[in-house]
mmCIF file of C-alpha atoms in Angstrom:
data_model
loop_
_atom_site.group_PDB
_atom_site.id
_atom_site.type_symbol
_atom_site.label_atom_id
_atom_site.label_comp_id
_atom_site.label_asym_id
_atom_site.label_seq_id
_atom_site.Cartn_x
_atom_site.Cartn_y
_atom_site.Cartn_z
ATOM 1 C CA UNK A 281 -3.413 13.610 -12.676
ATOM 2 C CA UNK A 282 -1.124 11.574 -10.381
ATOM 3 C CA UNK A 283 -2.302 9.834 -6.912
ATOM 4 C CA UNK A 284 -0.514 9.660 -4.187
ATOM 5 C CA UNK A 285 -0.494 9.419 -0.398
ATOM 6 C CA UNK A 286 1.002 11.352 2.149
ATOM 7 C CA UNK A 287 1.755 9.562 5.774
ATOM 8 C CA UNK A 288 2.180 11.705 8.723
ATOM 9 C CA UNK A 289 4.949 9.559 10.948
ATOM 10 C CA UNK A 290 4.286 12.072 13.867
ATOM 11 C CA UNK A 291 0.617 11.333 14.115
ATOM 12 C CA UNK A 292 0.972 7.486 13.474
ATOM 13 C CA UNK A 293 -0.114 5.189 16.576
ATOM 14 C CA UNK A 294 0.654 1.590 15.194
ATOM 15 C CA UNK A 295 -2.735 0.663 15.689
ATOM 16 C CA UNK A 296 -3.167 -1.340 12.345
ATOM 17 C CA UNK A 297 -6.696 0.110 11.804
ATOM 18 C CA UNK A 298 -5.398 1.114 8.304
ATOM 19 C CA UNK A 299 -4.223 -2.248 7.940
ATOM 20 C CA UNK A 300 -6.982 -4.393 9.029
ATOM 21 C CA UNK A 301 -9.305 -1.971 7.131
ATOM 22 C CA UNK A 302 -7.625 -2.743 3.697
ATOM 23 C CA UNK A 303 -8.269 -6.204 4.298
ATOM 24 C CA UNK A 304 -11.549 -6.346 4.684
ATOM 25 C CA UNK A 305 -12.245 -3.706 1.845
ATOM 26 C CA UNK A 306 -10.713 -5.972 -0.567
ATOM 27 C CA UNK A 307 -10.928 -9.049 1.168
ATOM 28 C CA UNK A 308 -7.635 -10.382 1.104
ATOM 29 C CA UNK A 309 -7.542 -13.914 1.453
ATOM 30 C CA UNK A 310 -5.552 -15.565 5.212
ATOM 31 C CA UNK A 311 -2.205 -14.158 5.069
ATOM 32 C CA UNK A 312 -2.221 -11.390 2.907
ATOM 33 C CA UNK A 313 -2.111 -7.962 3.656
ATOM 34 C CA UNK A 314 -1.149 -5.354 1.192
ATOM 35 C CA UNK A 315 -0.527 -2.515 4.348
ATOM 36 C CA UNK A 316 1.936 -3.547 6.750
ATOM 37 C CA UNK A 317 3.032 -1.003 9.907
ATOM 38 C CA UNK A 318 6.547 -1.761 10.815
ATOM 39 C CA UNK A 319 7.953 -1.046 14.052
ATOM 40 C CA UNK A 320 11.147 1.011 14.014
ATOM 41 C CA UNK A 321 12.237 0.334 17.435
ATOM 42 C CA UNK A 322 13.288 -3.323 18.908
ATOM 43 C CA UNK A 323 13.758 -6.491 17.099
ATOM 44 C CA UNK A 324 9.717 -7.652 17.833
ATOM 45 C CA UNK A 325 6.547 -5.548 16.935
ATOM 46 C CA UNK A 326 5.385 -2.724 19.111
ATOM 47 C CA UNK A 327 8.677 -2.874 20.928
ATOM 48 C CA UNK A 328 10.913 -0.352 21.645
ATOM 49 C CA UNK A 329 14.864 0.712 21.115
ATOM 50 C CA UNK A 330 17.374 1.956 23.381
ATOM 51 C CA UNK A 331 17.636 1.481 27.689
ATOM 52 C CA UNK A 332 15.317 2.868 29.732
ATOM 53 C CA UNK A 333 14.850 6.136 29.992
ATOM 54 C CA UNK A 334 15.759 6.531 26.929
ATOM 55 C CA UNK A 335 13.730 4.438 24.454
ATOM 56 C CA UNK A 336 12.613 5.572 20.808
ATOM 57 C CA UNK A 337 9.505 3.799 19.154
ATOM 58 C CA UNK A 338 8.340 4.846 15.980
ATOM 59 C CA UNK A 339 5.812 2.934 13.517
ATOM 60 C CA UNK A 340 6.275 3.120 9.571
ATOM 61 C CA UNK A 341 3.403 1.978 7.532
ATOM 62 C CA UNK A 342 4.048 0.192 4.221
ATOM 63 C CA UNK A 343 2.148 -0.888 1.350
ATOM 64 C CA UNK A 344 2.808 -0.489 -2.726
ATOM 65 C CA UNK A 345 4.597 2.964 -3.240
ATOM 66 C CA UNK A 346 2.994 3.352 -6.935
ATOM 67 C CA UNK A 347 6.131 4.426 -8.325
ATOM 68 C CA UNK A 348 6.339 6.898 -10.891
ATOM 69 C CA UNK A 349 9.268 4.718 -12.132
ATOM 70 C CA UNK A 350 8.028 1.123 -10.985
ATOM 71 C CA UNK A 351 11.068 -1.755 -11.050
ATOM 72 C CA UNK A 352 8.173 -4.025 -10.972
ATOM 73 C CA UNK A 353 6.704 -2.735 -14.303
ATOM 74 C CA UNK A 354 10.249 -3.451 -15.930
ATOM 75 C CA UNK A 355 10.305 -7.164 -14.745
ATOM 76 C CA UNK A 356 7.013 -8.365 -15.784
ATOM 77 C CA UNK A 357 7.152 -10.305 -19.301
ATOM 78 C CA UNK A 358 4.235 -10.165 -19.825
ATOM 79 C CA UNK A 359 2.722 -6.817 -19.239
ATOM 80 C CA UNK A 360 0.757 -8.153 -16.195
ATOM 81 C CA UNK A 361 1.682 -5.432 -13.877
ATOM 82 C CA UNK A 362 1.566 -2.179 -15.504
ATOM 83 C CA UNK A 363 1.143 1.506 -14.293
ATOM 84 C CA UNK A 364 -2.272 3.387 -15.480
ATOM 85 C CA UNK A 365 -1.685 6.507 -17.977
ATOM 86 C CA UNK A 366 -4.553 8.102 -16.630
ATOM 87 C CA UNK A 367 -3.485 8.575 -12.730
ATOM 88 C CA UNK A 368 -0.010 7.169 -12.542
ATOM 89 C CA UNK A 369 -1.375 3.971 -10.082
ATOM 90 C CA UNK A 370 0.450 0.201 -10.338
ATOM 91 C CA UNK A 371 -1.868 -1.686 -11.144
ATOM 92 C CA UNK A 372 -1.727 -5.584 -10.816
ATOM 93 C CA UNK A 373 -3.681 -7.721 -13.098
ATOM 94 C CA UNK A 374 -5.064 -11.380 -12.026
ATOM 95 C CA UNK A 375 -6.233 -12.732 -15.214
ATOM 96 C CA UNK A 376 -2.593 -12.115 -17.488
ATOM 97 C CA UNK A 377 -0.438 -12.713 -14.274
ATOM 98 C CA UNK A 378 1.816 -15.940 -14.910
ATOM 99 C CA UNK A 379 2.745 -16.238 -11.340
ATOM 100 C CA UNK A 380 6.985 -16.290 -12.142
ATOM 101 C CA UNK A 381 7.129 -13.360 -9.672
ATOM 102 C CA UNK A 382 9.644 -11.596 -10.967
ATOM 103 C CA UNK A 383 7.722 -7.972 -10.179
ATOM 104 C CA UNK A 384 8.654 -9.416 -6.403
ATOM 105 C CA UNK A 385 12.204 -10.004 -6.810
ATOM 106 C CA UNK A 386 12.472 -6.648 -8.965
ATOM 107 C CA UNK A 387 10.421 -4.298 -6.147
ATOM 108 C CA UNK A 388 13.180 -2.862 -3.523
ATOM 109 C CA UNK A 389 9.794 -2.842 -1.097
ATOM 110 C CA UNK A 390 10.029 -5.974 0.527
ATOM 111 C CA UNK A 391 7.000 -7.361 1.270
ATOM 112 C CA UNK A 392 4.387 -5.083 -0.731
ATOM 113 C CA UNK A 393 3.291 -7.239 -3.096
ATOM 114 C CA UNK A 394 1.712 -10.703 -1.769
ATOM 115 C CA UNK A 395 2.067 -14.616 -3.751
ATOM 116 C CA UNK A 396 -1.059 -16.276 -3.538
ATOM 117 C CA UNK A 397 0.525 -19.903 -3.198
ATOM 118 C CA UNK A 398 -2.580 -21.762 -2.621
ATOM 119 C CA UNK A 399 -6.416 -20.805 -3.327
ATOM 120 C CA UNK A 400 -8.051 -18.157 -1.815
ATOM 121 C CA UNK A 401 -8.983 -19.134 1.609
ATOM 122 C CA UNK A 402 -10.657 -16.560 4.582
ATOM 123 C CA UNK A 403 -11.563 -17.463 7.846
ATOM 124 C CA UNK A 404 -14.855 -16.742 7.392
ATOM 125 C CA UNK A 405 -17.311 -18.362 4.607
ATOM 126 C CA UNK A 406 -18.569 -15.739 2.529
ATOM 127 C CA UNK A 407 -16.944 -12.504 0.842
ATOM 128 C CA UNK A 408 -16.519 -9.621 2.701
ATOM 129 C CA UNK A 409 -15.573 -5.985 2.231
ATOM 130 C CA UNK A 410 -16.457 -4.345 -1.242
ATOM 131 C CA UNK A 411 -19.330 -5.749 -3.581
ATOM 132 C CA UNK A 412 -16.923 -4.447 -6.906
ATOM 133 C CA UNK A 413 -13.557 -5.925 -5.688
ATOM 134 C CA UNK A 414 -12.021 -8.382 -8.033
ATOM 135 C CA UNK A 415 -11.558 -11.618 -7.063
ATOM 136 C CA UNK A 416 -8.145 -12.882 -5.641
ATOM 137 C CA UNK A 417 -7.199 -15.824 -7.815
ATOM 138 C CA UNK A 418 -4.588 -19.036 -6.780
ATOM 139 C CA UNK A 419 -0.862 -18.768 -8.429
ATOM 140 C CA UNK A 420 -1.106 -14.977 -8.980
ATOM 141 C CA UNK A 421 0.954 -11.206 -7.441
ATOM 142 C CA UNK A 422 -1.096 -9.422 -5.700
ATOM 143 C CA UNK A 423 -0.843 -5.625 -4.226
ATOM 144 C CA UNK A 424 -2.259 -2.223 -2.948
ATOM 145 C CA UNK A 425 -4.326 -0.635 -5.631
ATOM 146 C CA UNK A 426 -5.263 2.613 -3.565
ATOM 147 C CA UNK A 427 -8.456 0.880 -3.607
ATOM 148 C CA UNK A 428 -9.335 1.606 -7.399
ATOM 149 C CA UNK A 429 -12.886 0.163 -7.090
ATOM 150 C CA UNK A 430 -13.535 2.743 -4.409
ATOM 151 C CA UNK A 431 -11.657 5.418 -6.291
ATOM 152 C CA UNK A 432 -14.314 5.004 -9.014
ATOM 153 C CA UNK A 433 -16.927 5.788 -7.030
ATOM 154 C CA UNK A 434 -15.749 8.566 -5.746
ATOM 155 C CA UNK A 435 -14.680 7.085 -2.440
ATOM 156 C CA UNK A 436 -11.518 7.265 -0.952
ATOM 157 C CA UNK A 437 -8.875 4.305 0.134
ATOM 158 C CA UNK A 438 -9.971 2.152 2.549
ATOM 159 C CA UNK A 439 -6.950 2.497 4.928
ATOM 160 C CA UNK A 440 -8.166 6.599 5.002
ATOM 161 C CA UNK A 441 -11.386 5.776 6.162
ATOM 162 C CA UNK A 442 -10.925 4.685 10.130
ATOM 163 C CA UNK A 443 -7.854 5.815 10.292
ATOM 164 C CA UNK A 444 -7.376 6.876 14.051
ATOM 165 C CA UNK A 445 -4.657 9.606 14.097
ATOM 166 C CA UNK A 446 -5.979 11.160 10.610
ATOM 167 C CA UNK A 447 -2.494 10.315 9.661
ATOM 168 C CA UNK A 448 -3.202 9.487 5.967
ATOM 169 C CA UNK A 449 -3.737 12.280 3.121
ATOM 170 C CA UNK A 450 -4.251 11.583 -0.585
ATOM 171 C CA UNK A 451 -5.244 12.684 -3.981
ATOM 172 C CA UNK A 452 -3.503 14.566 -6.603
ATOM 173 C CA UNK A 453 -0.131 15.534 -6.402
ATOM 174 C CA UNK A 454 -0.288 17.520 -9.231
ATOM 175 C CA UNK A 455 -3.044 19.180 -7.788
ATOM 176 C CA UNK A 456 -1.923 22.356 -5.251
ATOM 177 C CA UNK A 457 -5.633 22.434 -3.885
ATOM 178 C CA UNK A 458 -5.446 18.728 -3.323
ATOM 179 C CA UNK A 459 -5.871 17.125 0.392
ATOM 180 C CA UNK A 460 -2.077 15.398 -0.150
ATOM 181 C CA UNK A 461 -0.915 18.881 -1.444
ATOM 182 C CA UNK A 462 -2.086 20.493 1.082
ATOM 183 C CA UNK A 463 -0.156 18.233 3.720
ATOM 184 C CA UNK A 464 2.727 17.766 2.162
ATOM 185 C CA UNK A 465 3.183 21.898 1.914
ATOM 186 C CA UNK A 466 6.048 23.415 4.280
ATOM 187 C CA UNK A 467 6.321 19.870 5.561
ATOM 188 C CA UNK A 468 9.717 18.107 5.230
ATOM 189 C CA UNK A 469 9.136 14.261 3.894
ATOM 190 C CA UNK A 470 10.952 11.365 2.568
ATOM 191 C CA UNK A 471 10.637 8.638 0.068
ATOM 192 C CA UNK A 472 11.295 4.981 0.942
ATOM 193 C CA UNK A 473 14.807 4.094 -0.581
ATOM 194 C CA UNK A 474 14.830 6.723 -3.087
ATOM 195 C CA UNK A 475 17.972 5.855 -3.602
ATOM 196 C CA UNK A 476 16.317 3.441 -6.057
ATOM 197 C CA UNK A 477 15.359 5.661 -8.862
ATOM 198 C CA UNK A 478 11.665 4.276 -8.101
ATOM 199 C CA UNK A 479 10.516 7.933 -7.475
ATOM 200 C CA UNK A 480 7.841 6.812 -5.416
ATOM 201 C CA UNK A 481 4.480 8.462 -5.140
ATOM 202 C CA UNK A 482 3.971 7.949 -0.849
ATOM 203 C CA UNK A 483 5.445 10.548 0.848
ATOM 204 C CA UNK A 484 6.230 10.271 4.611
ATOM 205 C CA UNK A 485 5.485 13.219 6.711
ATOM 206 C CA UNK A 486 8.529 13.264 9.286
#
């Protein structure tokens, strides 16, 4: 078995529902998120390229690629970020993390993986999202997950849940009957800087 996650660019409206939706699942603390949606258009968010009439706005959504070849896994000294035999998914953990962030510097996916500089602090004063989430924890990396807690109960990732434009697919690639198989067939797609030698496991539906 190997996860992964197809995103459909063409059906992507930039409305951060995926986004805000992650956070609340695994209740990132202020300032993190772990899904981003970039703006490939102007220099600001939501803004557009180009002279009117002819602007181009597009929206890319980014969190952890899971790598089937993870630069991040290679970094860590001490075996705090590794990638599960089992399904192929990066896993971060809290409690062996040494905080040196070197996973960070050695990910090409700028911005993926969060620093908690401080400790956990939310706007709000009591936990929210998922009961089984594991605490966020001050001086440590932290990522996407493809919401493992949820995966283990049979659920999907949060950021498929509300998901407007039913842009987001997933499940196992090596799996032909699988809902990301099934998208990603006769479709044309790209990796993120595969260039890398990362041989990431999010494929982007163009």
């Amino acid at each position: 078995m190997r996860y992964a996650m197809a995103i459909d660019l063409k059906r992507c409206i930039g409305c951060h529902t995926c986004a805000v939706a992650c956070k609340m699942a695994n209740n990132l603390p202020n300032e993190i998120w772990w899904n981003r949606i970039l703006t490939v258009g102007g220099e600001a968010m939501d803004t557009a390229a180009g002279t009117f009439p002819n602007n181009t706005l597009e929206y890319l959504p980014v969190n952890c690629q899971h790598c089937a070849n993870p630069a991040c896994v290679k970094a860590c000294p001490v075996g705090a970020t590794y990638k599960r035999e089992e399904d192929g998914i990066v896993i971060q953990d809290y409690d062996q993390c040494i905080g040196c962030r070197y996973c960070m510097v050695a990910c090409p996916y700028s911005g993926v993986r969060q620093f908690n500089w401080k400790k956990p602090e939310y706007h709000v004063d009591f936990a929210v999202g998922d009961a089984n989430t594991t605490p966020h924890q001050y001086n440590t990396v932290s990522k996407c997950t493809f919401c493992v807690h949820r995966l283990a109960e049979g659920k999907k990732p949060a950021c498929m849940e509300l998901c407007i434009g039913r842009a987001r697919y997933f499940g196992d690639i090596d799996d032909p009957e699988s809902d990301v198989s099934k998208a990603i067939k006769g479709r044309s797609y790209l990796h993120l800087l595969e260039e890398k030698g990362t041989k990431p496991n999010v494929y982007y539906l163009t």
